[in-house]
Structures are given as structure tokens and as C-alpha cells.
XYZ file of C-alpha atoms in Angstrom:
653
model
C -108.540 -69.651 45.539
C -106.887 -71.575 42.723
C -104.180 -74.124 43.082
C -101.463 -71.625 42.109
C -102.676 -69.110 44.684
C -102.537 -71.710 47.469
C -98.940 -72.631 46.680
C -97.768 -69.058 46.287
C -95.255 -67.935 48.901
C -96.274 -65.155 51.194
C -94.462 -61.914 51.847
C -91.367 -62.191 54.085
C -92.106 -61.423 57.759
C -90.673 -58.471 59.623
C -88.201 -58.850 62.491
C -90.955 -58.538 65.132
C -93.132 -61.126 63.403
C -90.110 -63.396 63.093
C -89.391 -63.202 66.845
C -93.087 -63.695 67.738
C -93.304 -66.816 65.578
C -90.178 -68.136 67.261
C -91.637 -67.571 70.713
C -94.912 -69.148 69.667
C -93.060 -72.265 68.491
C -91.211 -72.567 71.789
C -94.484 -72.132 73.769
C -96.164 -74.889 71.757
C -93.193 -77.150 72.318
C -93.411 -76.655 76.072
C -97.163 -77.344 75.993
C -96.650 -80.555 74.066
C -94.005 -81.716 76.536
C -96.320 -81.049 79.480
C -99.222 -82.821 77.777
C -97.116 -85.853 77.068
C -95.916 -86.057 80.678
C -99.506 -85.704 81.968
C -100.757 -88.347 79.571
C -98.125 -90.769 80.812
C -99.248 -90.270 84.431
C -102.878 -90.776 83.478
C -101.988 -93.926 81.589
C -100.363 -95.362 84.709
C -103.517 -94.608 86.782
C -105.755 -96.090 84.100
C -103.615 -99.205 84.037
C -103.908 -99.653 87.810
C -107.715 -99.070 87.735
C -108.159 -101.511 84.873
C -106.270 -104.210 86.784
C -108.503 -103.619 89.813
C -111.623 -103.794 87.655
C -110.524 -107.092 86.216
C -110.076 -108.535 89.685
C -113.545 -107.321 90.647
C -115.047 -108.873 87.520
C -113.438 -112.220 88.292
C -114.755 -112.144 91.848
C -118.257 -111.270 90.591
C -118.210 -114.169 88.133
C -117.191 -116.569 90.880
C -119.989 -115.319 93.099
C -122.544 -115.745 90.335
C -121.359 -119.297 89.713
C -121.645 -120.040 93.419
C -125.135 -118.533 93.472
C -126.138 -120.623 90.482
C -124.930 -123.789 92.067
C -126.629 -123.053 95.405
C -130.159 -121.889 94.553
C -132.317 -121.567 97.562
C -135.990 -122.373 97.313
C -137.287 -119.135 98.724
C -136.006 -116.716 95.951
C -137.805 -113.462 95.256
C -139.383 -112.617 91.843
C -136.709 -111.419 89.305
C -137.265 -108.326 87.096
C -135.819 -109.395 83.691
C -135.828 -105.917 82.118
C -133.637 -104.558 84.884
C -131.348 -107.570 84.534
C -130.860 -107.080 80.750
C -130.076 -103.375 81.294
C -127.476 -104.261 83.915
C -125.981 -106.900 81.615
C -125.753 -104.344 78.790
C -123.978 -101.820 81.015
C -121.589 -104.558 82.108
C -120.454 -105.302 78.518
C -120.057 -101.579 77.826
C -117.616 -101.286 80.713
C -115.612 -104.200 79.341
C -115.344 -102.545 75.920
C -114.171 -99.345 77.619
C -111.521 -101.324 79.440
C -110.327 -102.805 76.159
C -110.110 -99.359 74.575
C -108.090 -98.138 77.529
C -105.672 -101.031 77.077
C -105.262 -100.186 73.383
C -104.592 -96.557 74.269
C -102.019 -97.638 76.814
C -100.183 -99.738 74.211
C -100.248 -96.819 71.790
C -98.833 -94.478 74.379
C -96.032 -96.906 75.106
C -95.042 -96.933 71.430
C -95.399 -93.151 71.033
C -92.922 -92.575 73.844
C -90.167 -93.536 71.416
C -91.154 -90.957 68.809
C -89.574 -87.487 68.360
C -91.368 -84.394 69.475
C -91.722 -83.265 65.847
C -93.800 -86.395 65.075
C -96.294 -85.580 67.854
C -97.604 -82.475 66.071
C -100.375 -84.469 64.368
C -101.041 -87.265 66.950
C -104.157 -87.792 69.062
C -102.743 -85.830 71.992
C -102.563 -82.507 70.078
C -105.550 -80.533 71.426
C -104.667 -77.099 69.973
C -107.528 -74.985 68.785
C -108.256 -74.101 65.133
C -106.359 -70.824 65.317
C -103.190 -72.617 66.315
C -103.655 -75.048 63.413
C -104.018 -72.173 60.971
C -100.867 -70.587 62.358
C -99.026 -73.858 61.909
C -100.203 -74.094 58.294
C -98.959 -70.571 57.590
C -95.605 -71.363 59.152
C -95.302 -74.546 57.109
C -96.315 -72.629 53.969
C -93.678 -69.965 54.537
C -90.972 -72.384 55.653
C -89.414 -72.933 52.174
C -88.708 -69.233 51.951
C -86.800 -69.253 55.242
C -85.503 -72.787 55.371
C -82.301 -71.665 57.128
C -84.057 -69.838 59.987
C -83.870 -72.820 62.313
C -80.076 -72.779 61.996
C -79.872 -69.472 63.884
C -79.273 -69.669 67.608
C -81.130 -67.463 70.074
C -78.064 -65.286 70.553
C -77.761 -64.663 66.799
C -81.447 -63.762 66.569
C -81.077 -61.243 69.393
C -78.130 -59.648 67.575
C -80.253 -59.006 64.477
C -82.099 -55.717 64.729
C -83.104 -52.852 62.502
C -79.708 -51.168 62.868
C -77.447 -53.988 61.699
C -79.793 -56.036 59.501
C -78.369 -54.545 56.287
C -74.776 -55.381 57.246
C -75.817 -58.852 58.336
C -77.562 -59.351 54.996
C -74.417 -58.247 53.133
C -72.364 -60.704 55.150
C -74.708 -63.521 54.208
C -74.459 -62.522 50.530
C -70.665 -62.552 50.711
C -70.669 -65.985 52.307
C -72.991 -67.258 49.579
C -70.767 -65.840 46.811
C -67.697 -67.400 48.433
C -69.408 -70.783 48.550
C -70.401 -70.532 44.884
C -66.850 -69.532 43.918
C -65.348 -72.439 45.831
C -67.848 -74.812 44.234
C -66.949 -73.545 40.757
C -63.215 -73.835 41.438
C -63.710 -77.342 42.709
C -65.717 -78.199 39.600
C -63.077 -77.027 37.131
C -60.191 -78.079 39.321
C -58.398 -74.734 39.658
C -57.013 -75.383 43.105
C -56.252 -79.011 42.472
C -52.694 -79.979 41.714
C -52.718 -81.474 38.250
C -50.426 -84.413 37.616
C -47.590 -83.706 35.187
C -48.465 -85.940 32.281
C -45.737 -87.426 30.117
C -46.745 -86.209 26.664
C -43.464 -86.124 24.773
C -41.817 -89.277 23.390
C -39.098 -90.782 25.569
C -35.759 -89.053 25.258
C -33.621 -90.523 22.512
C -36.623 -91.698 20.465
C -37.994 -89.894 17.435
C -41.621 -90.666 18.138
C -43.903 -92.482 20.513
C -44.742 -96.034 19.339
C -48.376 -95.340 20.259
C -48.576 -92.705 17.486
C -48.600 -95.443 14.843
C -51.270 -97.969 13.984
C -50.688 -101.685 13.518
C -50.171 -101.094 9.788
C -47.366 -98.606 10.501
C -49.419 -95.543 9.465
C -49.769 -92.420 11.576
C -52.533 -92.553 14.173
C -54.160 -89.181 13.539
C -56.436 -89.436 16.578
C -53.458 -89.934 18.879
C -51.537 -87.097 17.172
C -54.448 -84.681 17.534
C -54.848 -85.560 21.207
C -51.142 -84.993 21.782
C -51.303 -81.600 20.018
C -54.086 -80.439 22.312
C -52.227 -81.706 25.384
C -49.034 -79.887 24.331
C -51.016 -76.656 23.804
C -52.415 -77.020 27.321
C -48.901 -77.472 28.717
C -47.493 -74.470 26.811
C -50.230 -72.232 28.206
C -49.256 -73.183 31.778
C -45.721 -74.440 31.301
C -44.492 -73.849 34.840
C -47.031 -76.142 36.477
C -47.833 -78.709 33.777
C -44.518 -79.309 32.029
C -42.676 -82.570 32.527
C -39.572 -82.281 34.664
C -36.364 -82.144 32.682
C -38.085 -81.064 29.439
C -37.656 -77.606 27.894
C -40.238 -75.442 26.199
C -38.466 -75.792 22.856
C -38.920 -79.575 22.994
C -42.663 -79.157 23.349
C -42.771 -76.621 20.491
C -40.690 -78.829 18.204
C -42.946 -81.800 18.874
C -46.063 -79.666 18.292
C -44.755 -78.409 14.926
C -43.885 -81.963 13.943
C -47.403 -83.107 14.837
C -48.878 -80.203 12.840
C -46.899 -81.352 9.805
C -48.110 -84.944 10.243
C -51.732 -84.065 10.939
C -52.353 -81.143 8.539
C -49.776 -81.935 5.831
C -47.497 -78.857 5.945
C -43.803 -78.875 5.260
C -41.754 -78.103 8.418
C -40.553 -74.713 7.173
C -44.022 -73.287 6.462
C -45.573 -74.860 9.566
C -42.995 -73.162 11.798
C -43.417 -69.770 10.092
C -47.199 -69.869 10.461
C -46.969 -71.165 14.030
C -44.791 -68.220 15.055
C -47.539 -65.750 14.085
C -49.909 -66.864 16.859
C -50.120 -68.210 20.364
C -50.159 -72.051 20.501
C -53.920 -72.315 20.958
C -54.678 -69.749 18.250
C -52.221 -71.424 15.883
C -54.195 -74.676 16.135
C -57.393 -72.738 15.372
C -55.714 -71.181 12.307
C -54.516 -74.540 10.970
C -57.948 -76.085 11.501
C -59.670 -73.144 9.763
C -57.476 -73.727 6.706
C -58.970 -77.207 6.371
C -62.443 -75.734 5.815
C -63.581 -73.968 2.675
C -64.773 -70.415 3.159
C -68.459 -69.676 2.467
C -69.482 -68.981 -1.127
C -70.075 -65.235 -1.483
C -71.275 -63.009 -4.312
C -71.109 -59.253 -4.879
C -74.067 -57.338 -6.232
C -73.372 -55.244 -9.335
C -74.994 -51.971 -8.324
C -74.701 -50.720 -11.923
C -77.571 -53.052 -12.871
C -79.522 -53.948 -9.715
C -79.798 -53.602 -5.937
C -78.971 -56.207 -3.330
C -82.616 -56.463 -2.229
C -83.904 -57.156 -5.745
C -81.078 -59.608 -6.462
C -81.699 -61.504 -3.214
C -85.424 -61.774 -3.988
C -84.742 -63.063 -7.500
C -82.293 -65.704 -6.241
C -84.610 -66.802 -3.427
C -87.341 -67.368 -6.003
C -84.930 -69.711 -7.800
C -84.359 -71.778 -4.655
C -81.173 -70.149 -3.359
C -80.672 -69.982 0.412
C -78.723 -66.808 1.229
C -78.237 -63.952 3.661
C -76.154 -60.736 3.844
C -72.464 -61.272 4.632
C -72.412 -58.795 7.483
C -72.983 -55.183 8.494
C -69.598 -54.094 7.114
C -70.655 -54.487 3.448
C -73.803 -53.368 1.631
C -73.298 -55.379 -1.567
C -72.250 -58.862 -0.382
C -74.431 -61.970 -0.070
C -73.478 -65.337 1.413
C -74.794 -68.464 -0.321
C -75.587 -71.503 1.836
C -77.125 -73.829 -0.740
C -78.791 -73.552 -4.124
C -81.155 -75.594 -6.274
C -79.482 -74.181 -9.401
C -75.802 -73.643 -10.351
C -74.952 -70.275 -8.821
C -72.558 -69.507 -11.683
C -75.109 -70.144 -14.459
C -78.287 -68.328 -13.428
C -79.851 -65.715 -15.741
C -78.937 -63.087 -13.135
C -75.280 -64.132 -13.277
C -75.149 -64.217 -17.066
C -76.779 -60.792 -17.269
C -74.110 -59.336 -14.986
C -76.210 -58.650 -11.873
C -73.611 -60.269 -9.610
C -70.132 -61.801 -9.615
C -68.689 -64.645 -7.568
C -66.119 -62.969 -5.350
C -64.489 -63.740 -1.985
C -65.589 -61.490 0.859
C -61.988 -60.564 1.643
C -61.607 -59.083 -1.869
C -64.160 -56.402 -0.993
C -61.841 -54.955 1.640
C -59.071 -53.304 -0.450
C -61.644 -51.583 -2.709
C -63.554 -50.316 0.330
C -60.270 -48.968 1.719
C -59.466 -47.319 -1.661
C -62.849 -45.540 -1.559
C -62.880 -44.405 -5.227
C -64.831 -41.264 -6.085
C -66.634 -40.300 -9.257
C -64.694 -38.787 -12.188
C -61.273 -39.892 -10.909
C -58.439 -41.627 -12.749
C -57.544 -44.907 -11.074
C -54.990 -47.654 -11.749
C -55.471 -51.292 -10.781
C -51.913 -52.614 -11.137
C -52.765 -56.359 -10.918
C -56.391 -56.448 -12.071
C -57.160 -60.015 -13.280
C -59.683 -61.627 -13.037
C -61.572 -58.356 -12.570
C -63.512 -58.629 -9.304
C -61.884 -55.562 -7.739
C -61.823 -53.596 -11.026
C -65.556 -54.027 -11.590
C -66.254 -53.107 -7.960
C -64.284 -49.876 -8.454
C -66.290 -49.167 -11.613
C -69.568 -49.731 -9.760
C -68.519 -47.388 -6.936
C -67.595 -44.735 -9.532
C -70.968 -45.290 -11.300
C -69.195 -45.760 -14.639
C -67.648 -42.291 -14.493
C -63.992 -41.299 -14.684
C -61.401 -43.756 -16.058
C -59.958 -47.020 -14.758
C -56.731 -48.554 -16.092
C -56.919 -52.301 -15.489
C -53.402 -53.686 -15.917
C -52.090 -57.232 -15.606
C -48.643 -58.535 -16.505
C -49.998 -61.950 -17.571
C -51.621 -61.625 -20.987
C -53.484 -64.936 -20.641
C -55.250 -63.681 -17.512
C -56.519 -60.575 -19.283
C -59.092 -62.737 -21.110
C -61.081 -63.340 -17.913
C -60.596 -59.690 -16.993
C -62.120 -58.487 -20.281
C -64.981 -61.014 -20.036
C -66.025 -59.835 -16.563
C -65.765 -56.160 -17.558
C -68.122 -56.748 -20.497
C -70.544 -58.952 -18.538
C -70.878 -56.469 -15.673
C -71.397 -53.538 -18.094
C -68.337 -51.520 -17.026
C -67.849 -48.831 -19.676
C -65.152 -46.685 -18.027
C -62.345 -49.280 -18.045
C -59.212 -49.629 -20.183
C -57.387 -52.986 -20.153
C -53.604 -52.999 -20.607
C -50.813 -55.563 -20.414
C -47.591 -54.127 -18.941
C -45.042 -55.001 -16.316
C -46.397 -52.913 -13.448
C -42.863 -51.870 -12.538
C -42.805 -49.791 -15.774
C -45.243 -47.318 -14.214
C -44.985 -44.305 -14.184
C -42.691 -44.516 -17.209
C -45.732 -45.631 -19.255
C -48.260 -43.339 -17.639
C -48.598 -41.641 -14.267
C -50.542 -38.956 -12.458
C -53.278 -41.224 -11.053
C -55.629 -40.092 -8.311
C -55.713 -43.528 -6.655
C -53.891 -46.817 -7.183
C -54.847 -50.271 -6.009
C -51.993 -52.781 -5.743
C -53.233 -56.273 -4.932
C -49.721 -57.662 -5.095
C -48.814 -61.228 -6.097
C -47.992 -63.191 -2.948
C -47.306 -66.622 -1.476
C -51.015 -67.375 -0.929
C -50.653 -68.366 2.734
C -54.017 -66.723 3.446
C -55.943 -68.866 0.952
C -54.679 -72.341 1.874
C -58.328 -73.400 2.179
C -58.664 -72.852 -1.590
C -55.218 -74.052 -2.653
C -53.892 -76.900 -0.508
C -50.721 -77.121 -2.621
C -49.361 -74.076 -0.749
C -48.732 -76.352 2.256
C -45.850 -78.107 0.526
C -44.773 -75.796 -2.317
C -43.396 -72.865 -0.323
C -39.682 -72.675 0.490
C -37.377 -70.066 2.077
C -36.471 -68.790 -1.385
C -40.120 -67.852 -2.057
C -40.111 -65.509 0.930
C -37.123 -63.695 -0.514
C -38.190 -63.502 -4.164
C -41.811 -62.513 -3.613
C -41.213 -59.661 -1.088
C -38.487 -58.333 -3.412
C -41.036 -58.037 -6.246
C -43.660 -56.575 -3.920
C -41.302 -53.802 -2.816
C -40.610 -52.802 -6.426
C -44.323 -52.761 -7.266
C -45.183 -50.653 -4.232
C -42.495 -48.081 -5.009
C -43.798 -47.889 -8.611
C -47.337 -47.353 -7.316
C -46.194 -44.535 -5.013
C -44.306 -42.851 -7.838
C -47.321 -43.123 -10.169
C -49.748 -41.265 -7.897
C -50.357 -37.540 -8.223
C -49.739 -35.953 -4.836
C -51.534 -32.808 -6.066
C -54.835 -34.640 -6.515
C -57.704 -32.868 -4.749
C -59.207 -35.896 -2.979
C -56.716 -38.554 -4.025
C -53.058 -39.304 -3.636
C -54.118 -42.687 -2.215
C -52.313 -46.007 -2.592
C -53.828 -49.225 -1.183
C -51.500 -52.199 -0.790
C -53.065 -55.619 -0.183
C -52.056 -59.284 -0.252
C -53.774 -62.615 0.352
C -50.929 -63.607 2.676
C -50.482 -63.552 6.440
C -46.674 -63.509 6.422
C -44.904 -60.536 7.971
C -42.229 -60.594 5.249
C -44.884 -59.830 2.615
C -46.896 -57.337 4.613
C -45.451 -55.232 7.435
C -41.878 -55.599 6.201
C -42.831 -54.354 2.716
C -44.760 -51.285 3.848
C -42.046 -50.464 6.390
C -39.533 -50.595 3.509
C -41.739 -48.238 1.456
C -42.006 -45.773 4.352
C -38.221 -45.685 4.643
C -37.602 -45.341 0.898
C -40.406 -42.884 0.213
C -40.619 -40.343 3.037
C -43.240 -38.467 1.002
C -45.955 -40.987 1.970
C -47.574 -41.917 5.257
C -49.937 -44.594 6.444
C -53.499 -43.492 7.189
C -56.606 -45.127 8.608
C -58.071 -47.659 6.199
C -61.688 -46.887 7.146
C -62.471 -50.596 7.604
C -64.604 -51.501 10.610
C -63.200 -55.020 11.064
C -59.684 -56.413 11.181
C -56.771 -56.712 13.602
C -54.008 -54.122 13.730
C -50.718 -54.828 11.981
C -47.581 -55.811 13.891
C -45.215 -53.038 14.973
C -42.606 -55.614 15.980
C -42.096 -59.261 15.183
C -39.450 -61.661 16.504
C -36.898 -58.953 17.275
C -37.547 -56.797 14.186
C -39.192 -53.416 14.848
C -41.280 -51.539 12.279
C -42.539 -47.979 12.036
C -45.128 -47.193 14.697
C -47.698 -46.207 12.042
C -47.713 -49.794 10.712
C -50.387 -50.574 13.312
C -52.844 -48.657 11.068
C -52.789 -51.573 8.622
C -55.334 -54.370 8.991
C -54.928 -58.144 9.214
C -57.665 -60.721 8.553
C -57.577 -64.363 9.610
C -59.874 -67.228 8.562
C -60.401 -68.446 12.134
C -61.430 -64.981 13.366
C -63.590 -63.464 10.605
C -64.355 -66.564 8.490
C -62.783 -64.888 5.441
C -59.582 -65.644 3.567
C -56.366 -64.493 5.204
C -55.734 -60.939 3.997
C -53.708 -57.802 4.620
C -54.660 -54.186 3.771
C -52.629 -50.976 4.170
C -53.558 -47.476 2.969
C -50.963 -44.795 2.053
C -51.421 -41.094 1.501
C -48.888 -39.273 -0.758
C -48.335 -35.654 0.279
C -45.149 -34.682 -1.672
C -43.433 -35.593 -4.976
C -41.169 -38.649 -5.159
C -37.446 -38.284 -5.992
C -37.975 -40.434 -9.088
C -41.083 -38.714 -10.406
C -39.049 -36.540 -12.806
C -36.779 -39.281 -14.117
C -39.669 -41.770 -14.410
C -37.332 -44.705 -13.871
C -38.393 -47.942 -15.533
C -38.453 -51.497 -14.296
C -34.738 -52.098 -14.880
C -33.643 -49.010 -12.930
C -36.024 -49.768 -10.070
C -34.929 -53.390 -9.898
C -31.284 -52.301 -9.804
C -31.959 -49.902 -6.941
C -33.963 -52.533 -5.086
C -31.173 -55.086 -5.477
C -28.603 -52.677 -4.113
C -30.836 -52.032 -1.107
C -31.395 -55.763 -0.611
C -27.666 -56.473 -0.735
C -27.047 -53.863 1.954
C -29.705 -55.367 4.189
C -28.546 -58.930 3.498
C -31.917 -60.114 2.201
C -30.699 -61.870 -0.958
C -29.303 -65.398 -0.753
C -26.573 -66.815 -3.004
C -28.999 -68.449 -5.427
C -31.304 -65.479 -5.693
C -30.242 -63.983 -9.067
C -29.299 -65.469 -12.439
C -25.599 -65.813 -13.277
C -24.022 -63.489 -15.867
C -21.776 -65.785 -17.929
C -19.631 -63.029 -19.447
C -19.024 -61.396 -16.086
C -18.228 -64.763 -14.569
C -15.646 -65.547 -17.281
C -13.804 -62.298 -16.582
C -13.631 -63.122 -12.894
C -12.457 -66.662 -13.579
C -9.703 -65.416 -15.964
C -8.419 -63.041 -13.318
C -8.386 -65.898 -10.841
C -6.344 -68.106 -13.260
C -3.819 -65.292 -13.769
C -3.333 -64.867 -10.022
C -2.892 -68.630 -9.656
C -0.203 -68.736 -12.364
C 1.652 -65.780 -10.858
C 1.730 -67.478 -7.451
C 3.324 -70.499 -9.141
C 5.937 -68.277 -10.815
C 4.555 -68.669 -14.345
C 4.138 -65.715 -16.656
C 0.417 -65.535 -17.558
C 1.242 -64.144 -20.992
C 2.935 -67.418 -21.976
C -0.227 -69.440 -21.252
C -3.431 -69.576 -23.291
C -5.877 -68.627 -20.522
C -9.009 -69.053 -22.716
C -8.044 -72.631 -23.546
C -7.296 -73.373 -19.900
C -10.670 -71.931 -18.908
C -12.412 -74.098 -21.517
C -10.666 -77.184 -20.171
C -11.800 -76.349 -16.646
C -15.402 -75.949 -17.813
C -15.346 -79.294 -19.648
C -13.861 -80.988 -16.609
C -16.578 -79.476 -14.408
C -19.318 -80.717 -16.756
C -17.871 -84.244 -16.715
C -17.893 -84.249 -12.902
C -21.530 -83.166 -12.896
C -22.413 -86.000 -15.268
C -20.663 -88.506 -13.051
C -22.623 -87.263 -10.027
């Protein structure tokens, strides 16, 4: 047998074998006890005999000495051989006596040992079979190390009938012990001390949050943020007495502004979108650039061939994920990824992974007429063209003429031959042209989803931006709905997307469109990833179908923050016949905004002529209250004087 086979544990014994081994152990124990008691008695007898023998030896020696001293003359002849044999036997007896004395001393010391230590001593006279049994028991002992803990009564209770229940009970006890050990390890049942995290009341900040030079200690601030998040998740047990939840939140937002560099307004708006712990993850994700991604131009090549060509040039890449068949993620490259022969020949385009999503939701089909309302720089337009296999017709529109240069360059480079580039205010559709099968509206937004690319968003956004931008987005979406042909066989689709995570630019806009255009409905986007849109947010409730929209966060999917919603138009719009232009639509949108109270005082430009009329009427009423006839006063001159006086005051300020 090999070494492994010797150390291998045997099969577990049955109940009968277990009881027999127990009885055999007890029998051996009794035998050892009896042997030890007998050996002690024998040792006492041997000790007495040895003392007697010593006395006899002494007496013999004395007699021999006396005989030697008194030697008679008439001695008989001595046989020397017999004398030497007797002398030899005499010394043998003495050595035996010495051995007996040594044994006696050993026995006296062994009396103090435990019974377990006597298993291998010189008094163990068990036969070879017993030794083999002992070896087997020792070999199997690790498997049943707890057997000796059972009392005789417990062993008698265990039988074939209740063994299964007894085994279950042991398993439950083991699980309970493991659970208690785990709780003790993580400290669930331990009362945590209520740490004082917030600055003392009446002070703006903790002195420890600043370095010796007076600068902010970012390490201390980060630690305090994490501690506040921990308190907010278990506020009842961990909060400091006398401190409210709002105090902790205010301090956390202040620390976020100091640590990440946001202005207080934007930090609070972003914080309100998430739980405290998830908000920290979102802010940290915005400090990291998203991976470099490219999209394969399937008009010229396949993803497999493109990947092989780039790998041969020293590019380390892999597919983005199972949700896209054309995307590749670049880790590092030996050559500039934007200057390879494959790039210049139009086999791929540098494009963010999140920009694939609205085109995938649009799902363009061959031989359709499609409008991209805000097309520059052309990543989505060229993707639509590739999905249509250069069939049908795409209208790529952008209101900024300077941006159309990059749009035209990408269309030419990627060999898109079914695209028309135009430069109109998108709100003029469908007055310019309508009847599209599908429309993609990637609306201009605040950019709160791409802070990783543009860090200036942290400080540039103000409350006015979240009034102006949604106002424009609502007009564009209504124009897109009116420009779609509801009679299209497979179409009638509008996809609305933004690179923002704000509710004002996403759910609020599509909820507005659903209320203003009852001839559209939200449908499933067909995207396999993404979180559902909000149906309510901070007391404001949206249409229940808004949950069909999709949200994307950088800390969840490692893509830019994005929002995608897909509409289906099933009836004509009330403005399809009139084909209202941008001015009419803006007027209607303003009236709606005024009713809902969304426009602040400084939202629109002042109309000087209208203002002068109002001011003249006010001067007339003032003169009449004073008892002066307004017709006797030159009101225009008085108004001019007031304006000059106002300008002088402004200069002085």
C-alpha cells in the first residue's frame, strides 16, 4: 500500500460497530486498571524479597570473612570449577536484584501518569489483534473526533429509528454555530458606538478637515463622506443624538462639492437621483474616463476581420459585450487608433458605446425614409446607414452649420451613399418636410451623463439651464412626432435620447409629449440592458408607461450616462395639416410653460416696444392719482428722463 492509501480514512462504522468498539474500549480500560493494581502488589512483594536477599548476602559475606580469618588445618580438597560456577550464579542474582530495583522505581513514577499514557508502556500485554484494533480506531478517530463527547445515555438513545432526526439536529446546531460566528465576526449583534462625524454645532467645518497650510484635507473629507453614508443607511442606530437627517445630508453634499469639485446646486440634484451609497459610486465613476470604443462599419468589413487586422497592428481589444455585434473595446494600442489605415479607409469609427443604444432602439429597416434631427458628428447617422445597407434615404440635419463639416466628412469616409445633409432648425419640421417612417432625436442636453468627458459641466450648470434646455427639448420632440407618418407600414417610430441623467430632461419631457400628443404611446425599446425610467420623482408623478424608457449610468454599465425612450405614432397629430413652424410651436410651448409655472422671470428676452407701452400706461395712472391731466404732460419725454436716470444709477452701481 502507498502512503496515500495508508492515510486514507475508512468508511464510517454502523451503529452496531460503533457500540462494539465502545464496549471494547471500556473492557480494555478495565483490564489495564487491573493489571496496574496487580503490578503494584507484585512490586511490593519484590521489594520485600529483595531486602531479605540483601540481608542474607551481608550475612554470607560476614561468614566468609570469618572463615577466611579462621582457617583450620584439616580442610578438605576444594573443587575450583564448582566454586567459579557458584560465584557466577551469585553475580547473576545480584544483577537481577538491581533490575528489580530499577523496575520498582519505574513503577513508582508511572503511578502518577494518566491511564491514557499507559497504552504503550511495558505493562501492556495485549495480543497483536488488539494492537491492530487500536490502530484502526486511531486511524478512524479524526472522522469521529466528537464521539467521545457522547455519554452512555445519549448513545443508547441513538438507534436506527431516530438516527436521521438526530443527524438533522446536529446539522442545525452546526449551522447555528456558524451563523453566530459570522455575526460575531462582522459585528451585527454588537452595539456600535455613535460616532461624532458632523462638525460641532455652530461651526461651519471641522478644524481637522484642513491641513496645516489651510487647504482642504481630501483624505479626511473622503473618510467623513463614507462615514456619513454608513450613518444614513442605518440612521436610527448610528446617528448622533440631537442631529437630524438633513444635517447629515447637507454635510455630505458639502463634502461632495469639496472633494469632487461640483457646484452645490448640481451636486444636490445629482445626489437626489440615488441612494447615498449609490450616489458616491456615481460621483466616483464620473472621475474615470470611459473605455475607448469603436464601431465596425459593416458596409465595408466585419467585426472579426477588423479585430484581426487591428490585433496584427498591436492593438489590444475585445468585444464590448453580448448586447452589440459591431462594438469593440480598445485597451491599449501600439499605433494611434484614429490614424490607422483601417480608420482612414472607413472600416470603423470612434464612437461611445452608449451612442449605439438609440440606433438599436430605432431599428431602421431597408428602403425606409428616416430623419436624424440632430445628426452631427455623424456616428448615429452612419450606423443607421449601415443597418439599412445603403438603401432608402436618410436626412441628416443639424442646426449648427459648423458642425455639419464633421458630419459630411464621416459620411464620405464611411461610404454612406443614401444620406442627405441639411442645415435647418429642427423645430421647422414638418413645415420643411414630413412623412418620415422613423425619426431619431438625440436632443441637445445639459451633459450630466458625460461629466467624465467634460469636467466643466460640474461648475457651469445653473437652475436656468434646467428650464431652458427642457423647454427646447419639448419643442423638438413635438416636431418629431408631427413629422412621422402614422400610416407607415413598419414605421411610425420616434426615438428620443439624451446624454443626461436629469429627470427634467428625460421623464418630464416624454410625459409632456404624452399629454400633448395623445396619438403616440411609449413602447418597448428592445434593449437588453438598462434600468427602467422613473414613474415618480420627488412628489411628481408621470405616466405609468414611462417605465418603458431606459436609463444608463456610468457606475452600473461602464458607459456614459444616457436615456432612451421609444414612441409609436398610431394616429395623425392635430398640427399635421397646419404644419406649424418653429415660431408657432414655440408660442404654444411658452403658453403651456406659463400655465405650469416652469418659466422664471429671466427666461425670455424683453420686448422693448411692448415694455414702453406698459410703462406709458403706468405713468398715466400715476399722474391721474396725483390729480394731473395726462394730456397736459409730455409722457414720452418723461419716459426718456426715467430711462436716463435708470442708466445713471446702473453706472454708479
